[in-house]
Short mmCIF file of C-alpha atoms in Angstrom, two decimals:
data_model
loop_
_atom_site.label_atom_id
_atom_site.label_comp_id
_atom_site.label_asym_id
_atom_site.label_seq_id
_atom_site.Cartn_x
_atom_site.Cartn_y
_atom_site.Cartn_z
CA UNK A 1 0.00 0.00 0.00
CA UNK A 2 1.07 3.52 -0.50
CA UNK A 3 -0.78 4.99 2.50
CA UNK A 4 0.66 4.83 6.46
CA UNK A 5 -1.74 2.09 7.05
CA UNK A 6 -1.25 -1.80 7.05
CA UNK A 7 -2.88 -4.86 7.74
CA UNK A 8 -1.98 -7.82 9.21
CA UNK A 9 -3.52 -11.36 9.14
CA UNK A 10 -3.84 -14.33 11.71
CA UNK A 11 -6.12 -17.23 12.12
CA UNK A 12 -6.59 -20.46 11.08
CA UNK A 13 -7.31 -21.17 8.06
CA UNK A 14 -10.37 -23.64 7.11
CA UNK A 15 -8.55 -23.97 2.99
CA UNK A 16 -6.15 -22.86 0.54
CA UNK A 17 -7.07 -19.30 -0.62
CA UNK A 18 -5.50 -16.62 -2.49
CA UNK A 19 -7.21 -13.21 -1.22
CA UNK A 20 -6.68 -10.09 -1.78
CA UNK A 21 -8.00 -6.50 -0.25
CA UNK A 22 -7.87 -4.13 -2.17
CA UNK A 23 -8.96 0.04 -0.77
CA UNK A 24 -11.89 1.86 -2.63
CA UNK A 25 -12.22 4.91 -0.81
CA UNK A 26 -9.33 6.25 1.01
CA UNK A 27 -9.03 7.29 4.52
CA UNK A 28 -8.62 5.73 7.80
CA UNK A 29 -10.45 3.42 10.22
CA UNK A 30 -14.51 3.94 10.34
CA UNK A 31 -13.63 5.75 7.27
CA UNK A 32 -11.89 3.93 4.45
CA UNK A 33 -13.81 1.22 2.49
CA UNK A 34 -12.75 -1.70 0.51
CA UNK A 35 -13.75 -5.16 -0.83
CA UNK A 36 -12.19 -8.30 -0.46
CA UNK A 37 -11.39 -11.24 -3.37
CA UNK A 38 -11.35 -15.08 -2.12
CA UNK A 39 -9.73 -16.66 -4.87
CA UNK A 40 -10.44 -13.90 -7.76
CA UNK A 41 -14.24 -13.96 -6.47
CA UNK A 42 -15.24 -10.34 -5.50
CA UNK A 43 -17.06 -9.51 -2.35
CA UNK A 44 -19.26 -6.43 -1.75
CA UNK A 45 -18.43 -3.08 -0.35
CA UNK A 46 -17.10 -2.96 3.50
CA UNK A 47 -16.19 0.04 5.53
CA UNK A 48 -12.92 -0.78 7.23
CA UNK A 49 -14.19 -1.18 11.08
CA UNK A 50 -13.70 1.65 13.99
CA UNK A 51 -11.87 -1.22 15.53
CA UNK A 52 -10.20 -2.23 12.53
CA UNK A 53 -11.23 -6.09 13.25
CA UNK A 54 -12.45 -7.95 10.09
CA UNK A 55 -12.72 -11.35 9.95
CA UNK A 56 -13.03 -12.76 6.25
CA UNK A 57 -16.08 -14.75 5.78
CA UNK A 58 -15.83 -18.25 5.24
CA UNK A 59 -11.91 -18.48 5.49
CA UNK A 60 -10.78 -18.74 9.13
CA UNK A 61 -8.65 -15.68 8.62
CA UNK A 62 -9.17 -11.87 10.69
CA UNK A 63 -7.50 -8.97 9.43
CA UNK A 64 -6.45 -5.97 11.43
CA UNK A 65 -6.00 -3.00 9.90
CA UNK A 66 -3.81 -0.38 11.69
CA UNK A 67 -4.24 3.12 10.68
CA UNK A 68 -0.23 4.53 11.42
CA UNK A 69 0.17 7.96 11.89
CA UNK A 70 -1.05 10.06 8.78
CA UNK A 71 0.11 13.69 9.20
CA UNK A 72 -0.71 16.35 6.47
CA UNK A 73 -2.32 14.61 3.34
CA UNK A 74 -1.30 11.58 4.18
CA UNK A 75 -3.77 8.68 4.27
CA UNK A 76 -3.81 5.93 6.46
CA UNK A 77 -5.33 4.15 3.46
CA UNK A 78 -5.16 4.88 -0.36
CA UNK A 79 -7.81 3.77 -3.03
CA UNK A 80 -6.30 1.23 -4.96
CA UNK A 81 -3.84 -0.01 -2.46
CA UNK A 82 -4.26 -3.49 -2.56
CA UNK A 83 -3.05 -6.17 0.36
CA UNK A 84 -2.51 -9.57 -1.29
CA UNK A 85 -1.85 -12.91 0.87
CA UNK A 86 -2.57 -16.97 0.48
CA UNK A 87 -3.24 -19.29 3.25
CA UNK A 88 -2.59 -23.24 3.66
CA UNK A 89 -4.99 -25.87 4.15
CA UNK A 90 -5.59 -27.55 7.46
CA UNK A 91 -3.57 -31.09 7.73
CA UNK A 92 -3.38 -33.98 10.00
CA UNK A 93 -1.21 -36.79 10.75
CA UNK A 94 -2.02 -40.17 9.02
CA UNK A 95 -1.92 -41.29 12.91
CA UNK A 96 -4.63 -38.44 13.70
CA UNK A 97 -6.73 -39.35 10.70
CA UNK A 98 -6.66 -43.05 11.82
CA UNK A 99 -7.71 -42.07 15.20
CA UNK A 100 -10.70 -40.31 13.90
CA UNK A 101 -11.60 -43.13 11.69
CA UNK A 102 -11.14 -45.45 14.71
CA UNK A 103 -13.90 -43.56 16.60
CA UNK A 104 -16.64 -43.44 13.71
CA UNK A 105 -15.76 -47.33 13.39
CA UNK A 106 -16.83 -48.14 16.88
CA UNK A 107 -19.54 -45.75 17.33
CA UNK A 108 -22.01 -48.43 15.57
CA UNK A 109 -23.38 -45.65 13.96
CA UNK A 110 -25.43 -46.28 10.51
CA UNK A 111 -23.67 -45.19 7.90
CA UNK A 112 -22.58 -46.53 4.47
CA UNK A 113 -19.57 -44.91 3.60
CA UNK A 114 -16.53 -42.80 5.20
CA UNK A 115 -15.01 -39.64 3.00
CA UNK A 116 -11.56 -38.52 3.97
CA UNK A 117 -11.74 -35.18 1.80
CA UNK A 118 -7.98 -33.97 2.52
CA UNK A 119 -5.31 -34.67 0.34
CA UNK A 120 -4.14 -38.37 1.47
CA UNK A 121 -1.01 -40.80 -0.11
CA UNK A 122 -0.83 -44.89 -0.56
CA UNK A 123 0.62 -45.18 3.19
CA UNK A 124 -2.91 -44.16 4.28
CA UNK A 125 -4.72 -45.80 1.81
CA UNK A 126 -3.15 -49.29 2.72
CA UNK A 127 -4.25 -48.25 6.58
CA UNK A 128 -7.75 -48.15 5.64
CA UNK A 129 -7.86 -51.22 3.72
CA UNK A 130 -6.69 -52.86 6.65
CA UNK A 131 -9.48 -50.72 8.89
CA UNK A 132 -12.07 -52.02 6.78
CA UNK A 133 -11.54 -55.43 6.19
CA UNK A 134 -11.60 -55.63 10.18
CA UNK A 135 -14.74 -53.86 10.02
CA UNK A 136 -16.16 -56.37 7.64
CA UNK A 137 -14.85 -59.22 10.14
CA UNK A 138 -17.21 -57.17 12.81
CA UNK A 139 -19.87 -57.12 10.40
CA UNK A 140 -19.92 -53.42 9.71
CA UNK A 141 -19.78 -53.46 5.40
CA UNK A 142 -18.12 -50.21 4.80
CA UNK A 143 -16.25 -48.56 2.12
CA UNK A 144 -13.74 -45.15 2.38
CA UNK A 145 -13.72 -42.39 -0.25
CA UNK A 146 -10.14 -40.42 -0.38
CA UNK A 147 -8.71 -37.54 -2.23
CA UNK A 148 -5.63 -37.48 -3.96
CA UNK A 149 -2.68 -34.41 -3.07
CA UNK A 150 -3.25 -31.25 -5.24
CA UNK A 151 -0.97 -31.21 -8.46
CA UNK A 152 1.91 -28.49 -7.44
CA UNK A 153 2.07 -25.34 -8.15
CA UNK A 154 4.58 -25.97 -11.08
CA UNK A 155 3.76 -29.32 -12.21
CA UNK A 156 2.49 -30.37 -15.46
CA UNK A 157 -0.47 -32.77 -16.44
CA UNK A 158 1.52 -34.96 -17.95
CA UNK A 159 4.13 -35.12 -14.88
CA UNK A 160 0.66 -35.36 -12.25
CA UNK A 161 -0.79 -38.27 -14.07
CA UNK A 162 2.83 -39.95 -14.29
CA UNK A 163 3.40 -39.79 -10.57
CA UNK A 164 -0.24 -40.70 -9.11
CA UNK A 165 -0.11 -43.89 -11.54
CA UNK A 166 3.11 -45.27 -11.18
CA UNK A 167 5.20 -44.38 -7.86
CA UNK A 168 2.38 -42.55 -5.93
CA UNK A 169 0.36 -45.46 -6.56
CA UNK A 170 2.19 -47.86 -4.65
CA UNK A 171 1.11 -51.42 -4.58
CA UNK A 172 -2.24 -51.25 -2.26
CA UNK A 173 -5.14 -53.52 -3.52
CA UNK A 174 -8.25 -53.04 -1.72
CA UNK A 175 -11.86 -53.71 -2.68
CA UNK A 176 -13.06 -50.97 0.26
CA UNK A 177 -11.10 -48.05 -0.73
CA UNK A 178 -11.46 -45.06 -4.10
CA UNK A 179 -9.54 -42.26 -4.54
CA UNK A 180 -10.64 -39.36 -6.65
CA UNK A 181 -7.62 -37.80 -8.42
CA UNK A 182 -9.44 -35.67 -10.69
CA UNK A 183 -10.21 -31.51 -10.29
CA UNK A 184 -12.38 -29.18 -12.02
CA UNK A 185 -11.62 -25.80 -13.03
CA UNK A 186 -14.01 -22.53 -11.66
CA UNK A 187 -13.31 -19.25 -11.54
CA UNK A 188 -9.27 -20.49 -12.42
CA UNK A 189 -9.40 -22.33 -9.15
CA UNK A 190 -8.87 -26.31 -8.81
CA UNK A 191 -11.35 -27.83 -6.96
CA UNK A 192 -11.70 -31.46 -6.01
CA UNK A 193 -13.97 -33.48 -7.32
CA UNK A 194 -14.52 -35.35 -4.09
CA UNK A 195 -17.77 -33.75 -2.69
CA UNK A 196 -19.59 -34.04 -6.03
CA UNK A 197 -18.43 -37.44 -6.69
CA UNK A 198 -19.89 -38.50 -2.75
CA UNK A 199 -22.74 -36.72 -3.79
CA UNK A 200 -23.31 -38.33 -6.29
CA UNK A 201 -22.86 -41.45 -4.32
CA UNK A 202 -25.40 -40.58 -2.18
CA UNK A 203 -28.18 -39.76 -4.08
CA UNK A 204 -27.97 -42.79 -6.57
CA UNK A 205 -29.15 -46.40 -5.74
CA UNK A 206 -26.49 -48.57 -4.82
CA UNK A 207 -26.50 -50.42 -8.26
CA UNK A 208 -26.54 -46.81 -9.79
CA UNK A 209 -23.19 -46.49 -10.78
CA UNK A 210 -21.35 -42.71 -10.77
CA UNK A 211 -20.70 -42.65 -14.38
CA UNK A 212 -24.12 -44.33 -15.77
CA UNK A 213 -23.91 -41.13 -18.81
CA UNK A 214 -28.21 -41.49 -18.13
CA UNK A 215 -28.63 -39.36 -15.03
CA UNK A 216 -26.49 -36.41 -16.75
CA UNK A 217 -23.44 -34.54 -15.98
CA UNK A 218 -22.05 -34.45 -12.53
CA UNK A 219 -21.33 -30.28 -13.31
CA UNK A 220 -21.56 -27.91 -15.95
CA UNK A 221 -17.79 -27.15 -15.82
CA UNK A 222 -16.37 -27.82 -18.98
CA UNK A 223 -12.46 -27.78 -17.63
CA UNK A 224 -11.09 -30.27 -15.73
CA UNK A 225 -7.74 -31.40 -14.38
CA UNK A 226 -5.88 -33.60 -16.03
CA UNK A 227 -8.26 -32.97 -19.00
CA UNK A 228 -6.62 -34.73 -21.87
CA UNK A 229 -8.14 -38.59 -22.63
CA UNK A 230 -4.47 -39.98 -22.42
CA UNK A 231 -4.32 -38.68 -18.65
CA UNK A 232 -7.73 -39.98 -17.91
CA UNK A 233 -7.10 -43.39 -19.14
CA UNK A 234 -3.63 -43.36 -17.20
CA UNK A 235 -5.46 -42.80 -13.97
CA UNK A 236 -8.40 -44.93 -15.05
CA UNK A 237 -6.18 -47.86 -15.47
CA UNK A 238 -4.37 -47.53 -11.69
CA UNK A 239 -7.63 -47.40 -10.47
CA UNK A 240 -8.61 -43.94 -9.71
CA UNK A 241 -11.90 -42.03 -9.53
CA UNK A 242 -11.61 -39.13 -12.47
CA UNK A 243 -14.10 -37.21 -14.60
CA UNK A 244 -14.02 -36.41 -18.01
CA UNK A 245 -15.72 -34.86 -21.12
CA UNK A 246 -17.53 -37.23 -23.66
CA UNK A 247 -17.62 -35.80 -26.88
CA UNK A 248 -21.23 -34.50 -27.77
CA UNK A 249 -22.04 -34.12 -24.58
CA UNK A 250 -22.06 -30.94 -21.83
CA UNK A 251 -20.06 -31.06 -18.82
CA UNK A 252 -18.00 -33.35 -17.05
CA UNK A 253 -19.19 -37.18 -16.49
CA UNK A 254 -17.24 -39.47 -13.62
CA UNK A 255 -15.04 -41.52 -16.01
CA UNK A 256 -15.74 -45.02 -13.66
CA UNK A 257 -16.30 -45.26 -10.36
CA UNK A 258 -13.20 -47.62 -9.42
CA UNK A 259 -12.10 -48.99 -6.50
CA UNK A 260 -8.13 -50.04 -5.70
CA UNK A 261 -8.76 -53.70 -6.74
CA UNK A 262 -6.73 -56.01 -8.18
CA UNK A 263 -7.48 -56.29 -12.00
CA UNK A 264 -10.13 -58.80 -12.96
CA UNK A 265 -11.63 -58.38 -9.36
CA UNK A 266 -15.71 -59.08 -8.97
CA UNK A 267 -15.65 -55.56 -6.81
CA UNK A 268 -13.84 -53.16 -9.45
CA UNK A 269 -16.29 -50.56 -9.40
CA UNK A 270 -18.24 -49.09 -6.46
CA UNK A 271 -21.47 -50.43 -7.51
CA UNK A 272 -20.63 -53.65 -6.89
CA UNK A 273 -19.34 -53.08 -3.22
CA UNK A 274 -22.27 -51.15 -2.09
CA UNK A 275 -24.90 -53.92 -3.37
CA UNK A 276 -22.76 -56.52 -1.69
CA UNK A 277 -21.89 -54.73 1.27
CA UNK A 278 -25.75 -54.35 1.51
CA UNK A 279 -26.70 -57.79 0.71
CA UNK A 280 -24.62 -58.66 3.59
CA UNK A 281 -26.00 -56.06 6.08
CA UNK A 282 -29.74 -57.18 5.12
CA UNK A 283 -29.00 -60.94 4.97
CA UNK A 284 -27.41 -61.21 8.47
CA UNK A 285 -29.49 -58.50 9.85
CA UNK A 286 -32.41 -60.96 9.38
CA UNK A 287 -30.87 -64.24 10.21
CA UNK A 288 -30.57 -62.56 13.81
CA UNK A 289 -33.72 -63.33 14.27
CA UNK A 290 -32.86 -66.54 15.24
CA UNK A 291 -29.70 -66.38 17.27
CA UNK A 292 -29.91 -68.58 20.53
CA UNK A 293 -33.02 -69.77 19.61
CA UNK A 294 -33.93 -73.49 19.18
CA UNK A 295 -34.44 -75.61 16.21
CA UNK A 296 -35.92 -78.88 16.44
CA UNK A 297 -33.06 -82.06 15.16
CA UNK A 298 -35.10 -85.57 13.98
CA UNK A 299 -34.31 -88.50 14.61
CA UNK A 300 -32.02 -89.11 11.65
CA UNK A 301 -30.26 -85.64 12.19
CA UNK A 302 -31.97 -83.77 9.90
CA UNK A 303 -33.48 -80.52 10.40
CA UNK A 304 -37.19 -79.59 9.45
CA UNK A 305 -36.50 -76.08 10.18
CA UNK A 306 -33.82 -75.07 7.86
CA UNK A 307 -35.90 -74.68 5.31
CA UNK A 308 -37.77 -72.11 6.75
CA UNK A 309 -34.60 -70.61 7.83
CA UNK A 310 -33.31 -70.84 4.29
CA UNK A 311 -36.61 -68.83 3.02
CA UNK A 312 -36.08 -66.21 5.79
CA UNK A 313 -32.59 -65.43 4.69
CA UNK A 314 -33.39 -65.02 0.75
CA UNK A 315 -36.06 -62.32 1.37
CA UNK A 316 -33.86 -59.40 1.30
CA UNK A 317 -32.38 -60.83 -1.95
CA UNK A 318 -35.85 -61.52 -2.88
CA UNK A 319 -36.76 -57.74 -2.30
CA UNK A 320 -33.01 -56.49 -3.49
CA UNK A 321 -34.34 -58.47 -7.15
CA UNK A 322 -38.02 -56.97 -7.07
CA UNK A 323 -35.76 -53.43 -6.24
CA UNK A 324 -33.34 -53.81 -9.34
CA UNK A 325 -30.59 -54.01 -7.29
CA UNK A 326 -29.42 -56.97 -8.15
CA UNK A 327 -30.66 -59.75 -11.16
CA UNK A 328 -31.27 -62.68 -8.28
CA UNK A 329 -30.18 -64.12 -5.00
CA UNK A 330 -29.77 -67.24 -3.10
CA UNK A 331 -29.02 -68.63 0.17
CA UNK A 332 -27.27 -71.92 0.63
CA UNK A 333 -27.40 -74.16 3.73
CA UNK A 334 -24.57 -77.00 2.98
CA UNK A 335 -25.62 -80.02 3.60
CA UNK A 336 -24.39 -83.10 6.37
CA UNK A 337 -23.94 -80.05 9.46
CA UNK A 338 -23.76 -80.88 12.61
CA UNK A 339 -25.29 -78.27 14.45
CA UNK A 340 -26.18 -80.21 17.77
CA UNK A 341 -22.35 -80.25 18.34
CA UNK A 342 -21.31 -76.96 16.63
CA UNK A 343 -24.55 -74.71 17.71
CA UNK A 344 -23.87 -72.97 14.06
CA UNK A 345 -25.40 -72.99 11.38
CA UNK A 346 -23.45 -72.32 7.90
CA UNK A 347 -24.15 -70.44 4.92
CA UNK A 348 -23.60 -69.21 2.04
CA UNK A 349 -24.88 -66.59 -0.24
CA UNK A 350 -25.23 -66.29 -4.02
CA UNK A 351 -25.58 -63.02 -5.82
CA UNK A 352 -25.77 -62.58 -9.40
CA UNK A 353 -25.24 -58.65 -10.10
CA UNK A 354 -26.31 -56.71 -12.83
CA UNK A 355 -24.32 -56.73 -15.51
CA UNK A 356 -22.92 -53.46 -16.74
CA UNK A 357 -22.48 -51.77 -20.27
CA UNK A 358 -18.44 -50.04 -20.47
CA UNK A 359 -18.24 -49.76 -23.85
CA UNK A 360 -20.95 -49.80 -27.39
CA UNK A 361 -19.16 -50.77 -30.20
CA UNK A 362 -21.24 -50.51 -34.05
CA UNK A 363 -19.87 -51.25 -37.24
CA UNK A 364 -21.69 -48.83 -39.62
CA UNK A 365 -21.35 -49.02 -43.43
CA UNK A 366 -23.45 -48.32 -46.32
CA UNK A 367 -25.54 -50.94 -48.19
CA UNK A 368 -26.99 -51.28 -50.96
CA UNK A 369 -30.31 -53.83 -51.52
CA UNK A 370 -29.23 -54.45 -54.87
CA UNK A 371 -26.55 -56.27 -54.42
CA UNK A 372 -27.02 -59.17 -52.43
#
């Protein structure tokens, strides 16, 4: 600034923002007026406070402007000074993050899915794989949603793509854990696609997948980054959740909704997981029903009442079919089990999924009836 005045800035900051403040009307505190720009977005007209106290909406950050000493013409403030500044996002620990995961994992709360929206790495990734395969040993079916870093400041597409693919990628296969490593471009700001992408999640049936092209773009932005097909189909192919543009079409679409599995794996796409991991929750939350309870043996061993038990068990697959969820279900009861000795009684469920269309491929030519 060329006035006597200056501002300083403290807080803690809730994201990464470029803002600038830049003086309208000169003078000093009570007196002066300016607006404020949160990542090139302008805010309205404020008068600077007889305090000089502002804290910036949405951004964690107060400034304080202090007036000097003007004497003669000067101005503690000058229209058109301009203050610029750039804060860094919050961070945790993987340890911290872990923590925090541990507590929503024992709180038994309902949920379907956990979203770690800061920038995470493989190290982490393989930690929650190993979280949520527990989980699924305590019978809580769960999958976790993760973000990719930010590309830097300086580095390329090409160079981002490279990285996240190959040695950023590591070697974690997991069935129970995406990672969105795509952004979208607005007002020449990255953003993550994370929150759409969980939106989208959420407000889809679980065989709905995230890039079915029929429910329409997932935004109107027409930039993304990486935005070139040869970057998509790099991430694509290590298993990452991007977005793209299809030719002929407005917006950006979720290119596939993977998950970290091992290619060739029944549950490479989160549709699959999220019917399963219901299946599962249904299934065995009706079978409880009949925990501790008897079940009458005849005299050659056999038992009347598994039949029933079997017909129990298949009406949530029953109702999953009738939903579209899946194309049918089945429970198994093996045969030749010994339950008087081993109080348990085995099972094991079938589930044919519905199948899914990745690619249309037509052979057009031109013919002519004449000619046979």
């Amino acid at each position: 600034g060329t006035g006597v005045g200056n501002i300083a800035v403290a807080g803690s900051p809730t994201n990464k923002n470029s803002i600038k403040i830049e003086i309208e009307q000169a003078g000093g505190l009570n007196e002066a007026t300016f607006r404020f720009y949160l990542n090139g977005n302008q805010s309205i007209l404020f008068t600077v406070p007889e305090d000089g106290v502002f804290a910036i909406p949405g951004t964690g950050v107060t400034a304080t402007f202090s007036a000097g000493s003007p004497s003669g013409a000067q101005k503690s403030f000058v229209a058109g000074d301009s203050f610029l500044f750039s804060t860094t996002a919050p961070s945790a620990t993987n340890q911290e993050i872990l923590d925090a995961v541990d507590t929503v994992l024992e709180a038994k709360l309902p949920y379907e899915f956990i979203v770690l929206p800061m920038a995470t790495d493989k190290s982490l990734w393989a930690s929650l794989a190993v979280k949520a395969e527990a989980a699924k040993e305590n019978y809580n079916y769960t999958f976790f949603v993760c973000q990719s870093r930010y590309p830097l400041a300086s580095e390329t597409a090409d160079a981002f793509a490279l990285a996240l693919s190959t040695t950023e990628r590591g070697s974690v296969i997991t069935t129970r854990v995406q990672v969105c490593s795509s952004f979208f471009i607005k007002n020449k700001t990255l953003k993550p696609i994370i929150g759409k992408y969980c939106g989208i999640l959420s407000s889809r049936k679980p065989q709905d997948a995230p890039d079915a092209v029929k429910f329409g773009n997932i935004m109107n932005e027409e930039s993304s980054f990486p935005s070139r097909d040869g970057h998509i189909a790099l991430l694509d192919s290590a298993g990452y959740v991007t977005v793209r543009e299809i030719r002929g079409l407005a917006g950006l679409y979720v290119t596939s909704g993977n998950l970290l599995s091992q290619e060739g794996s029944d549950f490479d796409v989160v549709e699959r997981i999220r019917v399963m991991n219901r299946a599962c929750t249904e299934v065995r939350k009706i079978q409880l029903q009949y925990l501790n309870d008897n079940l009458e043996v005849g005299a050659d061993g056999s038992i009347p009442g598994l039949k029933i038990f079997k017909l129990v068990s298949e009406r949530p697959l029953v109702e999953m079919t009738n939903n579209g969820e899946i194309s049918s279900g089945e429970v198994i009861i093996p045969e030749g089990q010994n339950i008087l000795s081993s109080k348990t009684i085995k099972t094991k469920v079938r589930i044919i999924p519905k199948g899914k269309v990745k690619f249309i491929e037509n052979e057009i030519s031109f013919y002519n009836p004449l000619l046979k």
